[in-house]
Tab-separated table of C-alpha atoms in Angstrom:
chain	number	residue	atom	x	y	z
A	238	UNK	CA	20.035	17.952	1.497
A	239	UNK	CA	18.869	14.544	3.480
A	240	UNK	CA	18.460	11.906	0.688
A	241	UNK	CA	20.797	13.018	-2.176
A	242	UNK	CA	23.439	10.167	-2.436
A	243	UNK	CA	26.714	11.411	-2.857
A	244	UNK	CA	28.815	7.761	-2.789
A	245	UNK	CA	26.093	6.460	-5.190
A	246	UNK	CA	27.410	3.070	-4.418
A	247	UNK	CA	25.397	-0.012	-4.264
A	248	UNK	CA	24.662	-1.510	-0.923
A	249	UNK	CA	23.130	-5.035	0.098
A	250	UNK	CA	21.492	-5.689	3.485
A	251	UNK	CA	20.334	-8.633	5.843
A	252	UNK	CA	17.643	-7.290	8.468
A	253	UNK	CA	15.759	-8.444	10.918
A	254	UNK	CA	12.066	-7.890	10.548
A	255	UNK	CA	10.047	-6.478	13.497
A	256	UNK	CA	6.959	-5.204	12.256
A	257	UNK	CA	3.337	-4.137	13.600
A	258	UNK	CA	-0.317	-3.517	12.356
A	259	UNK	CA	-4.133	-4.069	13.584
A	260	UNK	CA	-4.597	-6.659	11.240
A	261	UNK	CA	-1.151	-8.484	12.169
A	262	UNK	CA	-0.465	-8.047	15.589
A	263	UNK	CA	3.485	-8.305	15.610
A	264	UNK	CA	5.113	-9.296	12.710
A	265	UNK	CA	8.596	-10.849	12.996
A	266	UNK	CA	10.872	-12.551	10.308
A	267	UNK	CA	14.287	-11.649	7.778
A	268	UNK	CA	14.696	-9.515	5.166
A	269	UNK	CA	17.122	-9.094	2.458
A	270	UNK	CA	17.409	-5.219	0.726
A	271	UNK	CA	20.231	-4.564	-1.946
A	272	UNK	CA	19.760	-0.776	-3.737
A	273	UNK	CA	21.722	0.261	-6.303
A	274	UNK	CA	21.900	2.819	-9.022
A	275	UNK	CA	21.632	1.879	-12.765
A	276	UNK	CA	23.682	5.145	-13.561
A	277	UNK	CA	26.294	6.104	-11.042
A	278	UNK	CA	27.258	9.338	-12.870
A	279	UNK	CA	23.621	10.987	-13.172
A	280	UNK	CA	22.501	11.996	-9.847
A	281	UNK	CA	19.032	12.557	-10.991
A	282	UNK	CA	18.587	8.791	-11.506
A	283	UNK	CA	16.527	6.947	-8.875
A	284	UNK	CA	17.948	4.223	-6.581
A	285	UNK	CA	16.749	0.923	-7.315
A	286	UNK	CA	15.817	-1.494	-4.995
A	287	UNK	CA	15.452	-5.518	-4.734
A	288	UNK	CA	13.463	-6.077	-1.352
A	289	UNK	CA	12.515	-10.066	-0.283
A	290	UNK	CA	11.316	-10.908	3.189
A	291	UNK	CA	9.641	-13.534	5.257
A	292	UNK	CA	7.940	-13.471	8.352
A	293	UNK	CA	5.153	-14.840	10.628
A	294	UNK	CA	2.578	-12.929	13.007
A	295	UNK	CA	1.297	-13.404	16.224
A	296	UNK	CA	-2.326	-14.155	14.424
A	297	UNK	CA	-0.720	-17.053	12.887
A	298	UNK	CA	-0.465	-15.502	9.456
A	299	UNK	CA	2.696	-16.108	7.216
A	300	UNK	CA	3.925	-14.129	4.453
A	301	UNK	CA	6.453	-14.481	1.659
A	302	UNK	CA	7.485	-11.993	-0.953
A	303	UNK	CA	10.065	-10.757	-3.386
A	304	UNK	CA	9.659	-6.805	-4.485
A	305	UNK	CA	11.687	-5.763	-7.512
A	306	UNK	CA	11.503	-1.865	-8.053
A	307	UNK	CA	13.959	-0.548	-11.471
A	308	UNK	CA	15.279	2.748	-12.686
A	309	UNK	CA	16.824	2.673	-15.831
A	310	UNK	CA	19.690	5.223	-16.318
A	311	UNK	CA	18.093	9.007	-16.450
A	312	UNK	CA	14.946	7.480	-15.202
A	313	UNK	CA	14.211	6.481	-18.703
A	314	UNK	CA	11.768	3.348	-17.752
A	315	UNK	CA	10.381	2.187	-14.355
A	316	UNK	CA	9.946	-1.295	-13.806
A	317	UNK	CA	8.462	-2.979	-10.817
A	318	UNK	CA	7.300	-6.817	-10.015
A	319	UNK	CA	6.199	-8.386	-7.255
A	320	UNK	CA	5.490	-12.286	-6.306
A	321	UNK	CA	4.063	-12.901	-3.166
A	322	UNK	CA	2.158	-15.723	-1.168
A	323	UNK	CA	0.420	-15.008	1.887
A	324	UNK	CA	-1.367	-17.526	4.382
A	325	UNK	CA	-3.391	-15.052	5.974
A	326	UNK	CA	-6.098	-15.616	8.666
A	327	UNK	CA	-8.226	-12.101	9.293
A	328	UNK	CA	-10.846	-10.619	10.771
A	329	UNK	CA	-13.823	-9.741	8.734
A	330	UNK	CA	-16.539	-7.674	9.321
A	331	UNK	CA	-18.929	-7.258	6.343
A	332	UNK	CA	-19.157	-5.017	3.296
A	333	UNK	CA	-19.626	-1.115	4.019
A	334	UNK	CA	-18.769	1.925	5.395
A	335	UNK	CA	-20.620	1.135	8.962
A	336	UNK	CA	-20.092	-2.433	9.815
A	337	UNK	CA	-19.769	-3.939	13.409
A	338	UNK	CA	-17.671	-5.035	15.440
A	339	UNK	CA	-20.056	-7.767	17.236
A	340	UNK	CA	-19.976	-8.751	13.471
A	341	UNK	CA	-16.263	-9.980	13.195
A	342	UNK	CA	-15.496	-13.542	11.847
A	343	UNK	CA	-12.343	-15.158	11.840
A	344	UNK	CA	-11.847	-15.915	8.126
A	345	UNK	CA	-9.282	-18.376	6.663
A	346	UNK	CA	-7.287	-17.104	3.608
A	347	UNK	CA	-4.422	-18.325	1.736
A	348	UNK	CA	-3.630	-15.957	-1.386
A	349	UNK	CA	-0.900	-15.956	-4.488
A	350	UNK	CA	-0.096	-12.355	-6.225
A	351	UNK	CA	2.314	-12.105	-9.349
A	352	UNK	CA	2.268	-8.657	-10.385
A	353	UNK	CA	4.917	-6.693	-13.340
A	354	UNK	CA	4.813	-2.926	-14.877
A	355	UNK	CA	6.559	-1.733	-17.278
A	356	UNK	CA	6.497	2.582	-17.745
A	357	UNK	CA	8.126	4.565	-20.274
A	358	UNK	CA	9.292	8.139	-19.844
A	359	UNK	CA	7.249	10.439	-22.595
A	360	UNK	CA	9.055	13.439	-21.768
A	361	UNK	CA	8.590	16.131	-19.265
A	362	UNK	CA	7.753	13.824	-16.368
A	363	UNK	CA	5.494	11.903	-17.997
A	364	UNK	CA	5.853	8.334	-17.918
A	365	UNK	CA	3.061	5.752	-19.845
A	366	UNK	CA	3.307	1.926	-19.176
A	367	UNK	CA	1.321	-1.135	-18.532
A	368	UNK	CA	0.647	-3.533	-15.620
A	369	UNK	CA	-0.102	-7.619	-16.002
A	370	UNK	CA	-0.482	-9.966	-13.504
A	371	UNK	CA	-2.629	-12.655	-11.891
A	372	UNK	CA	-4.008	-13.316	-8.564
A	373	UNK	CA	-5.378	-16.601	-6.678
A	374	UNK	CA	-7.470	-16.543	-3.622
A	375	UNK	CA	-8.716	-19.457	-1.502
A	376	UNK	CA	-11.437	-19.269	1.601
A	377	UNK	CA	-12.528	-22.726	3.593
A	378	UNK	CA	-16.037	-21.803	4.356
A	379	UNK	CA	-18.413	-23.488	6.319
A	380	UNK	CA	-21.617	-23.007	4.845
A	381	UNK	CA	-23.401	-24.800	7.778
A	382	UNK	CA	-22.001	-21.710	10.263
A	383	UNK	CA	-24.126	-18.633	10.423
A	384	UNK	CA	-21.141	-16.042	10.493
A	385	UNK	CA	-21.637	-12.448	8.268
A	386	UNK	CA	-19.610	-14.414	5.830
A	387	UNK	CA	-22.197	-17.026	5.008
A	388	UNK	CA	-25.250	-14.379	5.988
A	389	UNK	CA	-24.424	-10.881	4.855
A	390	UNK	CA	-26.072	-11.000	1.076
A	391	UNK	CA	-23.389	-8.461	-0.252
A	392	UNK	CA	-20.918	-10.711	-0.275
A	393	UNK	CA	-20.050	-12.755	-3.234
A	394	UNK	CA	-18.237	-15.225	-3.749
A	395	UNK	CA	-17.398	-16.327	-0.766
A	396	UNK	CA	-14.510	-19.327	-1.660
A	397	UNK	CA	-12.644	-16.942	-3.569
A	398	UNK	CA	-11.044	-17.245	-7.221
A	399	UNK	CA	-8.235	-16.446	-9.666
A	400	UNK	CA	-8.301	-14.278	-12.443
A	401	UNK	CA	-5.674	-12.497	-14.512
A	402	UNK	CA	-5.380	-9.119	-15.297
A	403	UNK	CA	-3.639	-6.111	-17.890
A	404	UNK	CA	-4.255	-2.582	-18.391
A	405	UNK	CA	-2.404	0.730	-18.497
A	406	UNK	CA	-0.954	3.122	-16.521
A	407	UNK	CA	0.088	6.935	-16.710
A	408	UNK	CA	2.145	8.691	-13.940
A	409	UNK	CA	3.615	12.518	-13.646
A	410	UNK	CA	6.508	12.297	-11.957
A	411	UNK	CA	8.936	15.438	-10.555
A	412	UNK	CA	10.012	14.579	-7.008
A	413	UNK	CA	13.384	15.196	-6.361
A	414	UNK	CA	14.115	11.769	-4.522
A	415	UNK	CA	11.860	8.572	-4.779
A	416	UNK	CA	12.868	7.400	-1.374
A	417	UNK	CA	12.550	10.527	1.152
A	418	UNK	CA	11.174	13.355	-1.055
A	419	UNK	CA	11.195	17.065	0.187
A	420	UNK	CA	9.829	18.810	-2.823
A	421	UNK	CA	7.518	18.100	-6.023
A	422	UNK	CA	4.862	15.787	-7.107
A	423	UNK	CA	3.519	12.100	-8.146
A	424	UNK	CA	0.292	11.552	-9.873
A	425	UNK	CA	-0.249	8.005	-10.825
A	426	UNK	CA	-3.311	6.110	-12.072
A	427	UNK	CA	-3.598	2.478	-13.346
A	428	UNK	CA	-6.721	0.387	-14.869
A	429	UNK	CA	-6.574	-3.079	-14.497
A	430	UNK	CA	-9.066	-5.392	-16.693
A	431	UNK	CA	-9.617	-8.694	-14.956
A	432	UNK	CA	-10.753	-12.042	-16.497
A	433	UNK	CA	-11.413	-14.682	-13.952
A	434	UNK	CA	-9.704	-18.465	-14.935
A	435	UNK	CA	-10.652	-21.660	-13.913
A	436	UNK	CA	-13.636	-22.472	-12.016
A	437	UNK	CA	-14.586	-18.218	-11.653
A	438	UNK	CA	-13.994	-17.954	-15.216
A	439	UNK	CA	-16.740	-16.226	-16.149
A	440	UNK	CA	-15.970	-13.133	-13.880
A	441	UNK	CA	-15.238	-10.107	-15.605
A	442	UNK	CA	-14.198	-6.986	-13.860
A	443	UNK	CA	-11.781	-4.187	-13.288
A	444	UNK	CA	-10.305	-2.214	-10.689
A	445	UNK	CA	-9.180	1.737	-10.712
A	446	UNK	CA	-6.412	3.476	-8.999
A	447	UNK	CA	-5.668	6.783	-9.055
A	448	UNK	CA	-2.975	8.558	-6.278
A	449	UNK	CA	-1.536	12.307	-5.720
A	450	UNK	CA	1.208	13.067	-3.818
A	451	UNK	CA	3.032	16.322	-3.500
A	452	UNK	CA	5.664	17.487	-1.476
A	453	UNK	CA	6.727	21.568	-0.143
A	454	UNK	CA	9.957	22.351	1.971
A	455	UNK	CA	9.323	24.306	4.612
A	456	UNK	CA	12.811	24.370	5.348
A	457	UNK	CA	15.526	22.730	5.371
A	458	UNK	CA	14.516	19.838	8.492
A	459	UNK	CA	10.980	20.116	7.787
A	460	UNK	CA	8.602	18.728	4.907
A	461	UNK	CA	4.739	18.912	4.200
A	462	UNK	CA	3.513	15.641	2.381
A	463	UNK	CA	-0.264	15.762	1.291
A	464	UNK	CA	-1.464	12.415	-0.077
A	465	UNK	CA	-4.994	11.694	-1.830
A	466	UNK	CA	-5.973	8.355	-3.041
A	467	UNK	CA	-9.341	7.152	-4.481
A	468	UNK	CA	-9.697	3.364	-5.997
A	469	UNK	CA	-12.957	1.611	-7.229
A	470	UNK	CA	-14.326	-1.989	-8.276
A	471	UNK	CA	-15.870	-1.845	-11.731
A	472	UNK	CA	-18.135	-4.618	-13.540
A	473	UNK	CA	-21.299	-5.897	-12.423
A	474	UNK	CA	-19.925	-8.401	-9.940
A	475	UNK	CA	-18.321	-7.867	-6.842
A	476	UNK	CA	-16.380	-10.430	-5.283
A	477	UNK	CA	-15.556	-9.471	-1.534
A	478	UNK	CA	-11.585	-9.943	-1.453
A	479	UNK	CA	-11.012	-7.510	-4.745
A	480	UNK	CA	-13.265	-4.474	-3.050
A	481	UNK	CA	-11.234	-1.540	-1.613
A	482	UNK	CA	-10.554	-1.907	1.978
A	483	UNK	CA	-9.795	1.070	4.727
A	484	UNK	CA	-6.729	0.846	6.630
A	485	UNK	CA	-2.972	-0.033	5.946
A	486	UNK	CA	0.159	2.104	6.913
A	487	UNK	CA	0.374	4.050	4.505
A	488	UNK	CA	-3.182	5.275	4.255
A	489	UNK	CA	-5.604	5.592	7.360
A	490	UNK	CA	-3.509	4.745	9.941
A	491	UNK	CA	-5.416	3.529	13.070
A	492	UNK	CA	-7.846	1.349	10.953
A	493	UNK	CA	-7.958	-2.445	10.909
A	494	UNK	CA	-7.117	-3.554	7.182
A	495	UNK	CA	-10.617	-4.432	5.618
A	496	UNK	CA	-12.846	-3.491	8.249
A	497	UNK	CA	-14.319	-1.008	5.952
A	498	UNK	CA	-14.418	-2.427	2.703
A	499	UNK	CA	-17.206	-1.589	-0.597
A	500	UNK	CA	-17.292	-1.000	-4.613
A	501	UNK	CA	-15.569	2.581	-3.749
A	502	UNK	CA	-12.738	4.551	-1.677
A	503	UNK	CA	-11.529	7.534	-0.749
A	504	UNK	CA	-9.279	8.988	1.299
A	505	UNK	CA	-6.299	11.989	2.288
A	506	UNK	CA	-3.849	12.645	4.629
A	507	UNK	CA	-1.582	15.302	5.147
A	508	UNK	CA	2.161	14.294	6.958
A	509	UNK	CA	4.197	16.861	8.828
A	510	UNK	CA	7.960	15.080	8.711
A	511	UNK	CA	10.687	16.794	10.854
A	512	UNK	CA	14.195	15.465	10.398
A	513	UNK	CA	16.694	17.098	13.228
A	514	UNK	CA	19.272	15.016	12.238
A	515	UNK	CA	20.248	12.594	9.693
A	516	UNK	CA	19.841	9.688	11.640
A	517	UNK	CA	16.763	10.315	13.205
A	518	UNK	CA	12.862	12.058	12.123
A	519	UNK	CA	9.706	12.584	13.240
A	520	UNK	CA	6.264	13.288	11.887
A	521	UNK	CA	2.404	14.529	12.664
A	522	UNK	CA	-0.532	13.477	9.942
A	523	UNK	CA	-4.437	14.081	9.643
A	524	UNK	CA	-6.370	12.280	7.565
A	525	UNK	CA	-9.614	11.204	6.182
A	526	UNK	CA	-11.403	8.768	4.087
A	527	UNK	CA	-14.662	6.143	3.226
A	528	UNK	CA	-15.780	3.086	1.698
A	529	UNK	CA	-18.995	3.546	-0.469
A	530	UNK	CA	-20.883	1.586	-2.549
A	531	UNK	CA	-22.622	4.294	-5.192
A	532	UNK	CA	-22.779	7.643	-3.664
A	533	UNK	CA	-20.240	9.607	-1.895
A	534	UNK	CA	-20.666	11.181	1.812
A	535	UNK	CA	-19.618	14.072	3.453
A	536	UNK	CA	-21.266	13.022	6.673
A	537	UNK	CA	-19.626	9.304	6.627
A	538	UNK	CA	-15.846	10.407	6.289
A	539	UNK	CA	-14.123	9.125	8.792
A	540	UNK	CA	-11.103	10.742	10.522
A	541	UNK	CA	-7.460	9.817	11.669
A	542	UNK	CA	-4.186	11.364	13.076
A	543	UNK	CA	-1.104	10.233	15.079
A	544	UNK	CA	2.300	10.886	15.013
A	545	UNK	CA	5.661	8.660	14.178
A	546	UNK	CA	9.691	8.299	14.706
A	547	UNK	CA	11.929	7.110	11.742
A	548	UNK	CA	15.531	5.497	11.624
A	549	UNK	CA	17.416	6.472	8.332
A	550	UNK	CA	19.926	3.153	8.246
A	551	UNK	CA	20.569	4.155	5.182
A	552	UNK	CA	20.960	8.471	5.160
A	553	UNK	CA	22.732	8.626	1.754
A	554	UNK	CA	19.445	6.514	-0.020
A	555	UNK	CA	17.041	7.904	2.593
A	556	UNK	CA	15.897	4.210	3.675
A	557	UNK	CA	14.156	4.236	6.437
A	558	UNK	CA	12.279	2.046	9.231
A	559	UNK	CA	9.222	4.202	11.130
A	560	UNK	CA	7.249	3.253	14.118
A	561	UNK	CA	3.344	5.047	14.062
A	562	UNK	CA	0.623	5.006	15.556
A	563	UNK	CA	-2.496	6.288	14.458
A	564	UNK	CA	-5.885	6.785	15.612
A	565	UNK	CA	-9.314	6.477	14.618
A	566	UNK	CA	-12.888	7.096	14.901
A	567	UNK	CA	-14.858	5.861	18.098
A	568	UNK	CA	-17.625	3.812	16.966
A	569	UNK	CA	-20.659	3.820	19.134
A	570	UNK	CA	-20.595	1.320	21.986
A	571	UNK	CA	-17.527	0.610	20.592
A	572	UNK	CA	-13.616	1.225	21.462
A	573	UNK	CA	-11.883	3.771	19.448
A	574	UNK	CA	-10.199	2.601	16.652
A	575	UNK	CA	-6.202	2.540	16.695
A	576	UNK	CA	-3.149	0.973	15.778
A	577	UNK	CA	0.429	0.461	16.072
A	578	UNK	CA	2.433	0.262	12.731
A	579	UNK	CA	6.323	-0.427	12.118
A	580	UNK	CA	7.376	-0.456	8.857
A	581	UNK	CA	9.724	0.154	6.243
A	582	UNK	CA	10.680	3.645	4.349
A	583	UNK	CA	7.820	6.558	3.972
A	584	UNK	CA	3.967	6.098	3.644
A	585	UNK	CA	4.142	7.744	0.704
């Protein structure tokens, strides 16, 4: 079966980094990958991975970041951490589920992310952890332009802020391979509580997460994924950059990164993934999703679908590049919404 390591030896890698996305344009830069196993003798323990990379866009945005993700032997604990900084100039659009596009602003950010969790295996597939971290973002505004960043009224504060955060997590667990999975489930959900620091000190906040994944084999090449995700802002205060945003690729594909953004989100997909040979795979997906502020829509979901190729460099650890692109709704007077997205390993 594609993704069981039989070698289980450790492997380090120096890559070039070609990637793609609405909100990036192309995306080009080095990576370093080294995965290893914490128990060479147990084949049910995950491969672990330390992933850095650093890379500039064609929109002039810059991004740094070291990705540590941990299997103890027999899967006992999962630890992950992340550091990141990103100087990141985007387009924004407002807060909502219908914004414009005669509405987009160039806006100026520069952001810091230090993230760690810790889970612990309970027993039957249950892990129970934490998650801690802190976060720092910075916007130059011009208060004297008359942009939807200075006008729109449901946007707060609008020069950004830090805060730190902790809370706990719970995942079920029983896929049978963390990096290309062909059959069984994940069901994680995390709460972070937020405390603002230094001059947005008195913000207090939090932000839910809650994902389902499960996986059926078809047959032996071919592998339904469904994937549902809902996240939401909690406390009275809303502060633009923490809100859930529509769009990435792994989740609505064909969206630009924020352009939907509010208090709430939802959204599914469903992946078809054929995989003729080892080498080489290719998959279908549908999907659908919204922003919201209170209530929930039936009539404002909005769809996607599209289609992708993946590269297994790795075929023993399942590590993967893909290339997809997805597509979107078509606004009215608008284009239809798309995008191109190359990336590393599954989208989920």
């Amino acid at each position: 079966m594609y993704g069981k390591d039989t070698s289980r030896k450790s492997s380090f890698l120096v890559l070039p980094v070609v990637s793609s996305a609405p909100e990036t344009g192309l995306e080009i830069g080095g990576a370093s990958l080294f995965s290893f196993y914490t128990d060479t003798v147990d084949r049910r323990t995950n491969v672990s991975t330390v992933f850095g990379y650093s890379t500039i866009t064609t929109k002039g945005q810059t991004k740094l970041s070291l990705n540590l993700n941990y299997w103890t032997p027999h899967n006992k604990r999962h630890y992950t951490a992340n550091s990141s900084y990103y100087n990141f100039p985007f387009n924004f659009y407002g807060v909502g589920n219908n914004t414009r596009l005669a509405d987009k602003d160039l806006v100026g950010e520069k952001r810091y992310k230090e993230s760690f969790e810790c889970d612990f295996i309970l027993g039957n597939n249950f892990f129970l952890g934490y998650v801690i971290g802190a976060f720092k973002y910075y916007y130059k505004v011009d208060f004297h332009k008359s942009d939807i960043l200075n006008t729109d009224p449901l946007v707060q504060d609008k020069r950004g802020g830090a805060a730190g955060y902790i809370g706990p997590s719970i995942t079920y667990d029983t896929r049978n391979n963390n990096t290309y999975t062909t059959k069984g489930m994940i069901i994680n959900a995390y709460y972070n509580l937020m405390h603002g620091a230094f001059i947005n000190n008195g913000y207090e906040g939090g932000f839910f997460n809650i994902e389902y994944s499960e996986f059926f084999s078809l047959d032996k090449k071919l592998v339904l994924g469904t994937d549902i995700q809902e996240q939401s802002l909690t406390g009275a205060e809303s502060p633009f950059y923490l809100l859930p945003q529509m769009g990435s690729d792994e989740m609505m594909r064909g969206y630009y990164g924020g352009r939907y953004r509010d208090r709430n989100y939802i959204a599914g997909q469903t992946e078809l993934r054929y995989r003729p040979v080892p080498r080489f795979g290719l998959a279908a997906f549908v999907g659908t999703g919204e922003v919201f502020h209170t209530s929930f829509s039936l009539a404002q979901l909005k769809p996607n679908y599209g289609g992708g190729i993946r590269y297994f460099f790795d075929v023993q650890k399942g590590l993967s590049v893909r290339v997809d692109y997805g597509v979107g709704q078509k606004p009215a007077g608008e284009p239809r919404e798309s995008g191109l997205y190359i990336a590393f390993n599954q989208s989920f």
